């Protein structure tokens, strides 16, 4: 098993819903479901790895408040060296809709303060040699983003492959954000973007064409994945082979974090030496289970031991 780490955003998610139509200003709406849970792209991936029994490292931070203490407790044993920033902890309120989609309201909080020096201090670089580092929440961690060139230099120098999930830029896919994401992809070994992100960065509307364009941007031997929600997930292997796997059809509770959980299961399968088709199937199946259960279930260690049955 190649070693794994995740770097990026851990925050608090407050999930409420479902609601439809969108409320009129000044009114009150009663909803059937609420849940307070660990969130953020890095947080969701870490929760999935923990449930799947995967050994991993995590580089994250929290704010100086009760939410920060709560997040550290959720990752007891791995959070002892997380920096506590002099700010409130980032909070996302997710309003779900009847079709399973969601709308987020997120505070800036502590996330912009996470720095490259902090990340390097939290990770055991020697133990991560030969493995993958999942870099996520890229448009939320401002200080770290300013040093991405140095981050990729550090990863290359230490034999660490980077898997990139950009997430959604706060100001949309402007030309500046597209260019930045393309620059990061050129230095990554694996692209884990969803369909909208992939087509935005690639500058085309077709997800298959977008996958090929992203592949052409990246270093030789890179893997490209395009997550297409309830439809399917497509990937291009290191040798250029295109693979498509159907997403299991489930009754959705909420889709929040689905892509992050997919990333975790996909990379765990990849680092265990499985084929791209099996890795895509593992990601799709674990993510589908997660978004259709309440309380959430991410699978268990047996999920990865039975990967040969998933594809």
PDB file of C-alpha atoms in Angstrom:
ATOM      1  CA  UNK A   1       0.000   0.000   0.000  1.00  0.00           C
ATOM      2  CA  UNK A   2       1.499   3.307  -1.062  1.00  0.00           C
ATOM      3  CA  UNK A   3       1.300   5.945   1.696  1.00  0.00           C
ATOM      4  CA  UNK A   4      -1.410   8.599   1.644  1.00  0.00           C
ATOM      5  CA  UNK A   5      -1.892  12.112   3.000  1.00  0.00           C
ATOM      6  CA  UNK A   6      -4.510  14.809   2.634  1.00  0.00           C
ATOM      7  CA  UNK A   7      -3.794  18.529   2.768  1.00  0.00           C
ATOM      8  CA  UNK A   8      -6.377  21.286   2.918  1.00  0.00           C
ATOM      9  CA  UNK A   9      -9.664  22.329   4.424  1.00  0.00           C
ATOM     10  CA  UNK A  10     -11.185  20.828   7.541  1.00  0.00           C
ATOM     11  CA  UNK A  11     -14.163  22.787   8.832  1.00  0.00           C
ATOM     12  CA  UNK A  12     -17.574  22.401  10.432  1.00  0.00           C
ATOM     13  CA  UNK A  13     -20.651  21.540   8.354  1.00  0.00           C
ATOM     14  CA  UNK A  14     -24.159  22.293   9.585  1.00  0.00           C
ATOM     15  CA  UNK A  15     -26.617  20.566   7.274  1.00  0.00           C
ATOM     16  CA  UNK A  16     -30.278  21.646   7.178  1.00  0.00           C
ATOM     17  CA  UNK A  17     -33.123  20.726   4.865  1.00  0.00           C
ATOM     18  CA  UNK A  18     -34.622  19.882   2.580  1.00  0.00           C
ATOM     19  CA  UNK A  19     -36.339  23.073   1.535  1.00  0.00           C
ATOM     20  CA  UNK A  20     -38.085  24.224  -1.605  1.00  0.00           C
ATOM     21  CA  UNK A  21     -38.753  26.841  -2.888  1.00  0.00           C
ATOM     22  CA  UNK A  22     -36.060  29.191  -1.640  1.00  0.00           C
ATOM     23  CA  UNK A  23     -37.406  31.152   1.380  1.00  0.00           C
ATOM     24  CA  UNK A  24     -38.614  34.720   1.060  1.00  0.00           C
ATOM     25  CA  UNK A  25     -36.613  37.228   3.105  1.00  0.00           C
ATOM     26  CA  UNK A  26     -37.941  37.717   6.627  1.00  0.00           C
ATOM     27  CA  UNK A  27     -39.695  34.352   6.865  1.00  0.00           C
ATOM     28  CA  UNK A  28     -38.984  31.201   8.899  1.00  0.00           C
ATOM     29  CA  UNK A  29     -38.843  27.677   7.466  1.00  0.00           C
ATOM     30  CA  UNK A  30     -39.124  24.411   9.393  1.00  0.00           C
ATOM     31  CA  UNK A  31     -37.066  21.532   7.949  1.00  0.00           C
ATOM     32  CA  UNK A  32     -37.043  17.803   8.734  1.00  0.00           C
ATOM     33  CA  UNK A  33     -33.308  17.158   8.937  1.00  0.00           C
ATOM     34  CA  UNK A  34     -30.329  18.683  10.678  1.00  0.00           C
ATOM     35  CA  UNK A  35     -26.821  17.369  11.245  1.00  0.00           C
ATOM     36  CA  UNK A  36     -23.646  18.915  12.647  1.00  0.00           C
ATOM     37  CA  UNK A  37     -20.587  17.103  11.322  1.00  0.00           C
ATOM     38  CA  UNK A  38     -16.963  17.341  10.312  1.00  0.00           C
ATOM     39  CA  UNK A  39     -16.721  18.861   6.856  1.00  0.00           C
ATOM     40  CA  UNK A  40     -14.436  20.344   4.272  1.00  0.00           C
ATOM     41  CA  UNK A  41     -12.850  18.410   1.418  1.00  0.00           C
ATOM     42  CA  UNK A  42      -9.902  17.254   3.517  1.00  0.00           C
ATOM     43  CA  UNK A  43     -12.137  16.445   6.472  1.00  0.00           C
ATOM     44  CA  UNK A  44     -14.522  14.325   4.403  1.00  0.00           C
ATOM     45  CA  UNK A  45     -11.662  12.398   2.786  1.00  0.00           C
ATOM     46  CA  UNK A  46     -10.096  11.769   6.192  1.00  0.00           C
ATOM     47  CA  UNK A  47     -13.388  10.471   7.618  1.00  0.00           C
ATOM     48  CA  UNK A  48     -13.716   8.046   4.711  1.00  0.00           C
ATOM     49  CA  UNK A  49     -10.141   6.768   5.072  1.00  0.00           C
ATOM     50  CA  UNK A  50     -10.664   6.281   8.792  1.00  0.00           C
ATOM     51  CA  UNK A  51     -13.809   4.205   8.212  1.00  0.00           C
ATOM     52  CA  UNK A  52     -12.087   2.184   5.470  1.00  0.00           C
ATOM     53  CA  UNK A  53      -9.176   1.380   7.766  1.00  0.00           C
ATOM     54  CA  UNK A  54      -6.620   3.231   5.647  1.00  0.00           C
ATOM     55  CA  UNK A  55      -3.458   4.573   7.259  1.00  0.00           C
ATOM     56  CA  UNK A  56      -2.959   8.232   6.322  1.00  0.00           C
ATOM     57  CA  UNK A  57      -1.540  11.578   7.360  1.00  0.00           C
ATOM     58  CA  UNK A  58      -3.452  14.843   7.437  1.00  0.00           C
ATOM     59  CA  UNK A  59      -2.287  18.455   7.389  1.00  0.00           C
ATOM     60  CA  UNK A  60      -4.985  20.883   8.476  1.00  0.00           C
ATOM     61  CA  UNK A  61      -5.742  23.616  11.005  1.00  0.00           C
ATOM     62  CA  UNK A  62      -8.597  24.924  13.152  1.00  0.00           C
ATOM     63  CA  UNK A  63      -9.746  28.184  14.690  1.00  0.00           C
ATOM     64  CA  UNK A  64      -9.457  29.253  18.308  1.00  0.00           C
ATOM     65  CA  UNK A  65     -12.983  28.447  19.490  1.00  0.00           C
ATOM     66  CA  UNK A  66     -15.222  25.576  20.588  1.00  0.00           C
ATOM     67  CA  UNK A  67     -15.685  24.380  17.018  1.00  0.00           C
ATOM     68  CA  UNK A  68     -11.898  24.139  16.723  1.00  0.00           C
ATOM     69  CA  UNK A  69     -11.712  21.978  19.837  1.00  0.00           C
ATOM     70  CA  UNK A  70     -14.534  19.798  18.499  1.00  0.00           C
ATOM     71  CA  UNK A  71     -12.728  19.232  15.183  1.00  0.00           C
ATOM     72  CA  UNK A  72      -9.474  18.341  16.935  1.00  0.00           C
ATOM     73  CA  UNK A  73     -11.341  15.826  19.085  1.00  0.00           C
ATOM     74  CA  UNK A  74     -12.843  14.262  15.958  1.00  0.00           C
ATOM     75  CA  UNK A  75      -9.325  13.445  14.761  1.00  0.00           C
ATOM     76  CA  UNK A  76      -7.743  12.662  18.111  1.00  0.00           C
ATOM     77  CA  UNK A  77      -4.336  11.081  17.544  1.00  0.00           C
ATOM     78  CA  UNK A  78      -3.785  12.955  14.272  1.00  0.00           C
ATOM     79  CA  UNK A  79      -4.646  16.523  15.241  1.00  0.00           C
ATOM     80  CA  UNK A  80      -2.176  17.082  18.083  1.00  0.00           C
ATOM     81  CA  UNK A  81       0.097  19.142  15.834  1.00  0.00           C
ATOM     82  CA  UNK A  82      -2.616  21.048  13.984  1.00  0.00           C
ATOM     83  CA  UNK A  83      -2.069  24.790  14.311  1.00  0.00           C
ATOM     84  CA  UNK A  84      -4.766  26.734  16.156  1.00  0.00           C
ATOM     85  CA  UNK A  85      -5.271  29.963  14.245  1.00  0.00           C
ATOM     86  CA  UNK A  86      -6.207  33.257  15.971  1.00  0.00           C
ATOM     87  CA  UNK A  87      -9.629  33.309  14.318  1.00  0.00           C
ATOM     88  CA  UNK A  88     -12.982  31.576  14.382  1.00  0.00           C
ATOM     89  CA  UNK A  89     -13.264  28.133  12.822  1.00  0.00           C
ATOM     90  CA  UNK A  90     -14.672  28.081   9.311  1.00  0.00           C
ATOM     91  CA  UNK A  91     -18.357  27.097   9.295  1.00  0.00           C
ATOM     92  CA  UNK A  92     -20.382  25.936   6.300  1.00  0.00           C
ATOM     93  CA  UNK A  93     -24.162  25.865   6.479  1.00  0.00           C
ATOM     94  CA  UNK A  94     -25.484  23.562   3.787  1.00  0.00           C
ATOM     95  CA  UNK A  95     -29.135  23.892   2.779  1.00  0.00           C
ATOM     96  CA  UNK A  96     -30.275  20.744   1.002  1.00  0.00           C
ATOM     97  CA  UNK A  97     -32.983  20.595  -1.647  1.00  0.00           C
ATOM     98  CA  UNK A  98     -35.444  17.770  -2.467  1.00  0.00           C
ATOM     99  CA  UNK A  99     -33.329  16.581  -5.425  1.00  0.00           C
ATOM    100  CA  UNK A 100     -30.306  16.027  -3.169  1.00  0.00           C
ATOM    101  CA  UNK A 101     -28.426  19.127  -4.304  1.00  0.00           C
ATOM    102  CA  UNK A 102     -27.356  21.818  -1.857  1.00  0.00           C
ATOM    103  CA  UNK A 103     -26.530  25.482  -1.350  1.00  0.00           C
ATOM    104  CA  UNK A 104     -23.650  26.518   0.913  1.00  0.00           C
ATOM    105  CA  UNK A 105     -23.125  29.578   3.078  1.00  0.00           C
ATOM    106  CA  UNK A 106     -19.530  29.533   4.344  1.00  0.00           C
ATOM    107  CA  UNK A 107     -17.524  31.835   6.598  1.00  0.00           C
ATOM    108  CA  UNK A 108     -13.887  32.589   5.785  1.00  0.00           C
ATOM    109  CA  UNK A 109     -12.756  31.586   9.270  1.00  0.00           C
ATOM    110  CA  UNK A 110      -9.393  29.904   9.765  1.00  0.00           C
ATOM    111  CA  UNK A 111      -8.839  28.332   6.350  1.00  0.00           C
ATOM    112  CA  UNK A 112      -7.012  31.223   4.626  1.00  0.00           C
ATOM    113  CA  UNK A 113      -4.272  31.104   7.292  1.00  0.00           C
ATOM    114  CA  UNK A 114      -2.949  27.577   6.643  1.00  0.00           C
ATOM    115  CA  UNK A 115       0.630  27.952   5.377  1.00  0.00           C
ATOM    116  CA  UNK A 116       3.170  25.795   3.551  1.00  0.00           C
ATOM    117  CA  UNK A 117       5.514  25.865   6.546  1.00  0.00           C
ATOM    118  CA  UNK A 118       2.717  24.517   8.737  1.00  0.00           C
ATOM    119  CA  UNK A 119       1.916  21.757   6.245  1.00  0.00           C
ATOM    120  CA  UNK A 120       5.523  20.651   6.021  1.00  0.00           C
ATOM    121  CA  UNK A 121       5.829  20.622   9.819  1.00  0.00           C
ATOM    122  CA  UNK A 122       2.755  18.393  10.166  1.00  0.00           C
ATOM    123  CA  UNK A 123       3.704  15.731   7.624  1.00  0.00           C
ATOM    124  CA  UNK A 124       6.263  12.957   7.992  1.00  0.00           C
ATOM    125  CA  UNK A 125       7.917  13.557   4.637  1.00  0.00           C
ATOM    126  CA  UNK A 126      10.073  10.435   4.699  1.00  0.00           C
ATOM    127  CA  UNK A 127       7.084   8.215   5.441  1.00  0.00           C
ATOM    128  CA  UNK A 128       5.136   9.803   2.587  1.00  0.00           C
ATOM    129  CA  UNK A 129       7.876   9.098   0.006  1.00  0.00           C
ATOM    130  CA  UNK A 130       6.495   7.116  -2.920  1.00  0.00           C
ATOM    131  CA  UNK A 131       2.907   7.911  -2.044  1.00  0.00           C
ATOM    132  CA  UNK A 132       0.125  10.346  -2.882  1.00  0.00           C
ATOM    133  CA  UNK A 133      -0.779  13.659  -1.278  1.00  0.00           C
ATOM    134  CA  UNK A 134      -4.361  14.745  -1.938  1.00  0.00           C
ATOM    135  CA  UNK A 135      -4.419  18.531  -2.243  1.00  0.00           C
ATOM    136  CA  UNK A 136      -7.925  19.957  -1.893  1.00  0.00           C
ATOM    137  CA  UNK A 137      -9.805  23.113  -0.962  1.00  0.00           C
ATOM    138  CA  UNK A 138      -7.296  24.951  -3.112  1.00  0.00           C
ATOM    139  CA  UNK A 139      -9.276  28.181  -3.480  1.00  0.00           C
ATOM    140  CA  UNK A 140      -9.990  28.445   0.258  1.00  0.00           C
ATOM    141  CA  UNK A 141      -6.482  28.133   1.732  1.00  0.00           C
ATOM    142  CA  UNK A 142      -5.123  31.500   0.591  1.00  0.00           C
ATOM    143  CA  UNK A 143      -1.732  31.465   2.314  1.00  0.00           C
ATOM    144  CA  UNK A 144      -0.914  27.950   1.138  1.00  0.00           C
ATOM    145  CA  UNK A 145      -2.100  28.740  -2.382  1.00  0.00           C
ATOM    146  CA  UNK A 146       0.376  31.615  -2.568  1.00  0.00           C
ATOM    147  CA  UNK A 147       3.155  29.028  -2.129  1.00  0.00           C
ATOM    148  CA  UNK A 148       1.893  26.276  -4.425  1.00  0.00           C
ATOM    149  CA  UNK A 149       4.962  26.480  -6.649  1.00  0.00           C
ATOM    150  CA  UNK A 150       7.151  25.784  -3.624  1.00  0.00           C
ATOM    151  CA  UNK A 151       4.709  23.072  -2.501  1.00  0.00           C
ATOM    152  CA  UNK A 152       5.048  21.208  -5.797  1.00  0.00           C
ATOM    153  CA  UNK A 153       8.835  21.629  -5.669  1.00  0.00           C
ATOM    154  CA  UNK A 154       8.798  20.059  -2.196  1.00  0.00           C
ATOM    155  CA  UNK A 155       6.599  17.178  -3.376  1.00  0.00           C
ATOM    156  CA  UNK A 156       8.815  16.478  -6.387  1.00  0.00           C
ATOM    157  CA  UNK A 157      11.991  16.625  -4.310  1.00  0.00           C
ATOM    158  CA  UNK A 158      10.592  14.042  -1.887  1.00  0.00           C
ATOM    159  CA  UNK A 159       9.066  11.601  -4.367  1.00  0.00           C
ATOM    160  CA  UNK A 160       5.464  12.488  -3.504  1.00  0.00           C
ATOM    161  CA  UNK A 161       2.783  12.421  -6.205  1.00  0.00           C
ATOM    162  CA  UNK A 162       0.049  15.049  -5.937  1.00  0.00           C
ATOM    163  CA  UNK A 163      -3.637  14.281  -6.550  1.00  0.00           C
ATOM    164  CA  UNK A 164      -5.526  17.539  -7.111  1.00  0.00           C
ATOM    165  CA  UNK A 165      -9.138  18.434  -6.402  1.00  0.00           C
ATOM    166  CA  UNK A 166      -9.452  22.190  -6.872  1.00  0.00           C
ATOM    167  CA  UNK A 167     -12.958  22.629  -5.541  1.00  0.00           C
ATOM    168  CA  UNK A 168     -15.062  25.595  -6.590  1.00  0.00           C
ATOM    169  CA  UNK A 169     -13.435  29.055  -6.724  1.00  0.00           C
ATOM    170  CA  UNK A 170     -15.344  31.625  -4.700  1.00  0.00           C
ATOM    171  CA  UNK A 171     -15.463  34.073  -7.613  1.00  0.00           C
ATOM    172  CA  UNK A 172     -16.227  31.443 -10.257  1.00  0.00           C
ATOM    173  CA  UNK A 173     -14.142  30.107 -13.106  1.00  0.00           C
ATOM    174  CA  UNK A 174     -12.573  33.364 -14.199  1.00  0.00           C
ATOM    175  CA  UNK A 175      -9.704  33.293 -16.676  1.00  0.00           C
ATOM    176  CA  UNK A 176      -7.311  33.847 -13.788  1.00  0.00           C
ATOM    177  CA  UNK A 177      -8.686  30.849 -11.869  1.00  0.00           C
ATOM    178  CA  UNK A 178      -8.670  28.643 -14.949  1.00  0.00           C
ATOM    179  CA  UNK A 179      -5.041  29.510 -15.606  1.00  0.00           C
ATOM    180  CA  UNK A 180      -4.084  28.851 -11.987  1.00  0.00           C
ATOM    181  CA  UNK A 181      -5.817  25.453 -11.961  1.00  0.00           C
ATOM    182  CA  UNK A 182      -4.136  24.498 -15.240  1.00  0.00           C
ATOM    183  CA  UNK A 183      -0.745  25.411 -13.776  1.00  0.00           C
ATOM    184  CA  UNK A 184      -1.385  23.189 -10.737  1.00  0.00           C
ATOM    185  CA  UNK A 185      -2.541  20.317 -12.936  1.00  0.00           C
ATOM    186  CA  UNK A 186       0.647  20.455 -14.968  1.00  0.00           C
ATOM    187  CA  UNK A 187       2.540  19.463 -11.845  1.00  0.00           C
ATOM    188  CA  UNK A 188       0.029  16.915 -10.512  1.00  0.00           C
ATOM    189  CA  UNK A 189      -0.015  13.168 -11.050  1.00  0.00           C
ATOM    190  CA  UNK A 190      -3.783  12.768 -10.731  1.00  0.00           C
ATOM    191  CA  UNK A 191      -6.720  15.071 -11.511  1.00  0.00           C
ATOM    192  CA  UNK A 192      -9.887  14.493  -9.448  1.00  0.00           C
ATOM    193  CA  UNK A 193     -12.224  17.224 -10.698  1.00  0.00           C
ATOM    194  CA  UNK A 194     -15.963  17.016 -11.246  1.00  0.00           C
ATOM    195  CA  UNK A 195     -17.565  17.596 -14.645  1.00  0.00           C
ATOM    196  CA  UNK A 196     -18.136  21.337 -14.256  1.00  0.00           C
ATOM    197  CA  UNK A 197     -14.615  21.924 -12.960  1.00  0.00           C
ATOM    198  CA  UNK A 198     -13.050  19.746 -15.664  1.00  0.00           C
ATOM    199  CA  UNK A 199     -14.882  21.404 -18.549  1.00  0.00           C
ATOM    200  CA  UNK A 200     -14.218  24.876 -17.118  1.00  0.00           C
ATOM    201  CA  UNK A 201     -10.471  24.319 -16.839  1.00  0.00           C
ATOM    202  CA  UNK A 202     -10.282  22.518 -20.197  1.00  0.00           C
ATOM    203  CA  UNK A 203     -12.352  25.174 -21.973  1.00  0.00           C
ATOM    204  CA  UNK A 204     -14.892  22.842 -23.598  1.00  0.00           C
ATOM    205  CA  UNK A 205     -18.362  21.459 -22.901  1.00  0.00           C
ATOM    206  CA  UNK A 206     -17.870  17.728 -23.469  1.00  0.00           C
ATOM    207  CA  UNK A 207     -16.555  15.836 -20.408  1.00  0.00           C
ATOM    208  CA  UNK A 208     -14.701  13.221 -22.445  1.00  0.00           C
ATOM    209  CA  UNK A 209     -12.968  15.889 -24.513  1.00  0.00           C
ATOM    210  CA  UNK A 210     -12.219  17.772 -21.300  1.00  0.00           C
ATOM    211  CA  UNK A 211     -10.600  14.666 -19.817  1.00  0.00           C
ATOM    212  CA  UNK A 212      -8.342  14.318 -22.863  1.00  0.00           C
ATOM    213  CA  UNK A 213      -7.405  18.005 -22.727  1.00  0.00           C
ATOM    214  CA  UNK A 214      -6.528  17.790 -19.029  1.00  0.00           C
ATOM    215  CA  UNK A 215      -4.482  14.667 -19.710  1.00  0.00           C
ATOM    216  CA  UNK A 216      -2.536  16.569 -22.378  1.00  0.00           C
ATOM    217  CA  UNK A 217      -1.769  19.355 -19.869  1.00  0.00           C
ATOM    218  CA  UNK A 218      -0.334  17.002 -17.266  1.00  0.00           C
ATOM    219  CA  UNK A 219       2.968  15.195 -16.918  1.00  0.00           C
ATOM    220  CA  UNK A 220       3.489  11.845 -18.676  1.00  0.00           C
ATOM    221  CA  UNK A 221       1.763   8.959 -16.932  1.00  0.00           C
ATOM    222  CA  UNK A 222      -0.814  11.145 -15.181  1.00  0.00           C
ATOM    223  CA  UNK A 223      -4.318   9.884 -14.398  1.00  0.00           C
ATOM    224  CA  UNK A 224      -7.426  11.976 -15.080  1.00  0.00           C
ATOM    225  CA  UNK A 225     -10.804  11.440 -13.426  1.00  0.00           C
ATOM    226  CA  UNK A 226     -14.013  13.324 -14.236  1.00  0.00           C
ATOM    227  CA  UNK A 227     -16.752  12.842 -11.608  1.00  0.00           C
ATOM    228  CA  UNK A 228     -20.210  13.140 -13.165  1.00  0.00           C
ATOM    229  CA  UNK A 229     -22.488  12.699 -10.159  1.00  0.00           C
ATOM    230  CA  UNK A 230     -25.412  10.287 -10.700  1.00  0.00           C
ATOM    231  CA  UNK A 231     -24.463   9.578 -14.323  1.00  0.00           C
ATOM    232  CA  UNK A 232     -21.058   7.922 -14.318  1.00  0.00           C
ATOM    233  CA  UNK A 233     -17.401   8.577 -13.665  1.00  0.00           C
ATOM    234  CA  UNK A 234     -14.830   8.566 -16.433  1.00  0.00           C
ATOM    235  CA  UNK A 235     -11.093   8.265 -16.247  1.00  0.00           C
ATOM    236  CA  UNK A 236      -8.019   8.170 -18.439  1.00  0.00           C
ATOM    237  CA  UNK A 237      -5.304   5.781 -17.310  1.00  0.00           C
ATOM    238  CA  UNK A 238      -1.578   6.455 -17.316  1.00  0.00           C
ATOM    239  CA  UNK A 239      -1.300   4.865 -20.786  1.00  0.00           C
ATOM    240  CA  UNK A 240      -4.164   6.952 -22.225  1.00  0.00           C
ATOM    241  CA  UNK A 241      -6.915   4.310 -22.014  1.00  0.00           C
ATOM    242  CA  UNK A 242     -10.402   5.773 -21.435  1.00  0.00           C
ATOM    243  CA  UNK A 243     -12.540   3.991 -18.821  1.00  0.00           C
ATOM    244  CA  UNK A 244     -16.141   4.668 -17.789  1.00  0.00           C
ATOM    245  CA  UNK A 245     -18.010   3.273 -14.772  1.00  0.00           C
ATOM    246  CA  UNK A 246     -21.712   3.752 -14.044  1.00  0.00           C
ATOM    247  CA  UNK A 247     -22.643   5.318 -10.732  1.00  0.00           C
ATOM    248  CA  UNK A 248     -24.877   3.107  -8.534  1.00  0.00           C
ATOM    249  CA  UNK A 249     -28.450   4.408  -8.361  1.00  0.00           C
ATOM    250  CA  UNK A 250     -29.434   5.174  -4.769  1.00  0.00           C
ATOM    251  CA  UNK A 251     -32.008   7.199  -2.865  1.00  0.00           C
ATOM    252  CA  UNK A 252     -30.067  10.338  -1.973  1.00  0.00           C
ATOM    253  CA  UNK A 253     -30.158  11.838   1.516  1.00  0.00           C
ATOM    254  CA  UNK A 254     -27.709  14.614   0.679  1.00  0.00           C
ATOM    255  CA  UNK A 255     -24.805  14.891  -1.756  1.00  0.00           C
ATOM    256  CA  UNK A 256     -22.537  17.029   0.427  1.00  0.00           C
ATOM    257  CA  UNK A 257     -19.003  15.640   0.343  1.00  0.00           C
ATOM    258  CA  UNK A 258     -19.727  13.006  -2.295  1.00  0.00           C
ATOM    259  CA  UNK A 259     -16.758  14.013  -4.427  1.00  0.00           C
ATOM    260  CA  UNK A 260     -14.446  14.100  -1.401  1.00  0.00           C
ATOM    261  CA  UNK A 261     -15.452  10.579  -0.343  1.00  0.00           C
ATOM    262  CA  UNK A 262     -14.982   9.413  -3.927  1.00  0.00           C
ATOM    263  CA  UNK A 263     -11.456  10.850  -3.853  1.00  0.00           C
ATOM    264  CA  UNK A 264     -10.623   8.943  -0.683  1.00  0.00           C
ATOM    265  CA  UNK A 265     -11.886   5.555  -1.863  1.00  0.00           C
ATOM    266  CA  UNK A 266     -10.405   6.017  -5.341  1.00  0.00           C
ATOM    267  CA  UNK A 267      -6.936   6.869  -4.015  1.00  0.00           C
ATOM    268  CA  UNK A 268      -7.026   4.072  -1.445  1.00  0.00           C
ATOM    269  CA  UNK A 269      -7.767   1.597  -4.236  1.00  0.00           C
ATOM    270  CA  UNK A 270      -5.129   3.166  -6.480  1.00  0.00           C
ATOM    271  CA  UNK A 271      -2.450   3.007  -3.788  1.00  0.00           C
ATOM    272  CA  UNK A 272      -3.308  -0.656  -3.228  1.00  0.00           C
ATOM    273  CA  UNK A 273      -2.345  -1.364  -6.852  1.00  0.00           C
ATOM    274  CA  UNK A 274      -5.776  -1.851  -8.438  1.00  0.00           C
ATOM    275  CA  UNK A 275      -6.778  -1.157 -12.027  1.00  0.00           C
ATOM    276  CA  UNK A 276      -8.312   2.189 -12.950  1.00  0.00           C
ATOM    277  CA  UNK A 277     -11.713   0.551 -13.498  1.00  0.00           C
ATOM    278  CA  UNK A 278     -11.647  -0.969 -10.002  1.00  0.00           C
ATOM    279  CA  UNK A 279     -10.532   2.344  -8.497  1.00  0.00           C
ATOM    280  CA  UNK A 280     -13.380   4.204 -10.210  1.00  0.00           C
ATOM    281  CA  UNK A 281     -15.863   1.566  -9.042  1.00  0.00           C
ATOM    282  CA  UNK A 282     -14.581   1.770  -5.474  1.00  0.00           C
ATOM    283  CA  UNK A 283     -14.914   5.545  -5.444  1.00  0.00           C
ATOM    284  CA  UNK A 284     -18.405   5.504  -6.958  1.00  0.00           C
ATOM    285  CA  UNK A 285     -19.732   2.785  -4.648  1.00  0.00           C
ATOM    286  CA  UNK A 286     -18.377   4.238  -1.425  1.00  0.00           C
ATOM    287  CA  UNK A 287     -19.569   7.739  -2.345  1.00  0.00           C
ATOM    288  CA  UNK A 288     -23.024   6.398  -3.254  1.00  0.00           C
ATOM    289  CA  UNK A 289     -23.315   4.614   0.082  1.00  0.00           C
ATOM    290  CA  UNK A 290     -22.257   7.770   1.910  1.00  0.00           C
ATOM    291  CA  UNK A 291     -24.811  10.086   0.308  1.00  0.00           C
ATOM    292  CA  UNK A 292     -27.683   7.614   0.780  1.00  0.00           C
ATOM    293  CA  UNK A 293     -27.266   6.857   4.511  1.00  0.00           C
ATOM    294  CA  UNK A 294     -28.129   8.779   7.668  1.00  0.00           C
ATOM    295  CA  UNK A 295     -26.171   8.658   9.912  1.00  0.00           C
ATOM    296  CA  UNK A 296     -23.539   8.511   7.235  1.00  0.00           C
ATOM    297  CA  UNK A 297     -21.682   5.288   6.486  1.00  0.00           C
ATOM    298  CA  UNK A 298     -18.409   5.304   4.573  1.00  0.00           C
ATOM    299  CA  UNK A 299     -17.914   1.557   4.379  1.00  0.00           C
ATOM    300  CA  UNK A 300     -15.482  -0.456   6.499  1.00  0.00           C
ATOM    301  CA  UNK A 301     -12.077  -2.143   6.077  1.00  0.00           C
ATOM    302  CA  UNK A 302     -13.713  -5.058   4.265  1.00  0.00           C
ATOM    303  CA  UNK A 303     -14.801  -2.669   1.508  1.00  0.00           C
ATOM    304  CA  UNK A 304     -11.233  -2.351   0.261  1.00  0.00           C
ATOM    305  CA  UNK A 305     -10.387  -6.028   0.800  1.00  0.00           C
ATOM    306  CA  UNK A 306     -13.149  -6.984  -1.638  1.00  0.00           C
ATOM    307  CA  UNK A 307     -12.261  -4.547  -4.419  1.00  0.00           C
ATOM    308  CA  UNK A 308     -11.950  -7.323  -6.979  1.00  0.00           C
ATOM    309  CA  UNK A 309     -15.740  -7.751  -6.791  1.00  0.00           C
ATOM    310  CA  UNK A 310     -16.543  -4.090  -7.400  1.00  0.00           C
ATOM    311  CA  UNK A 311     -15.633  -3.628 -11.062  1.00  0.00           C
TER     312      UNK A 311
END
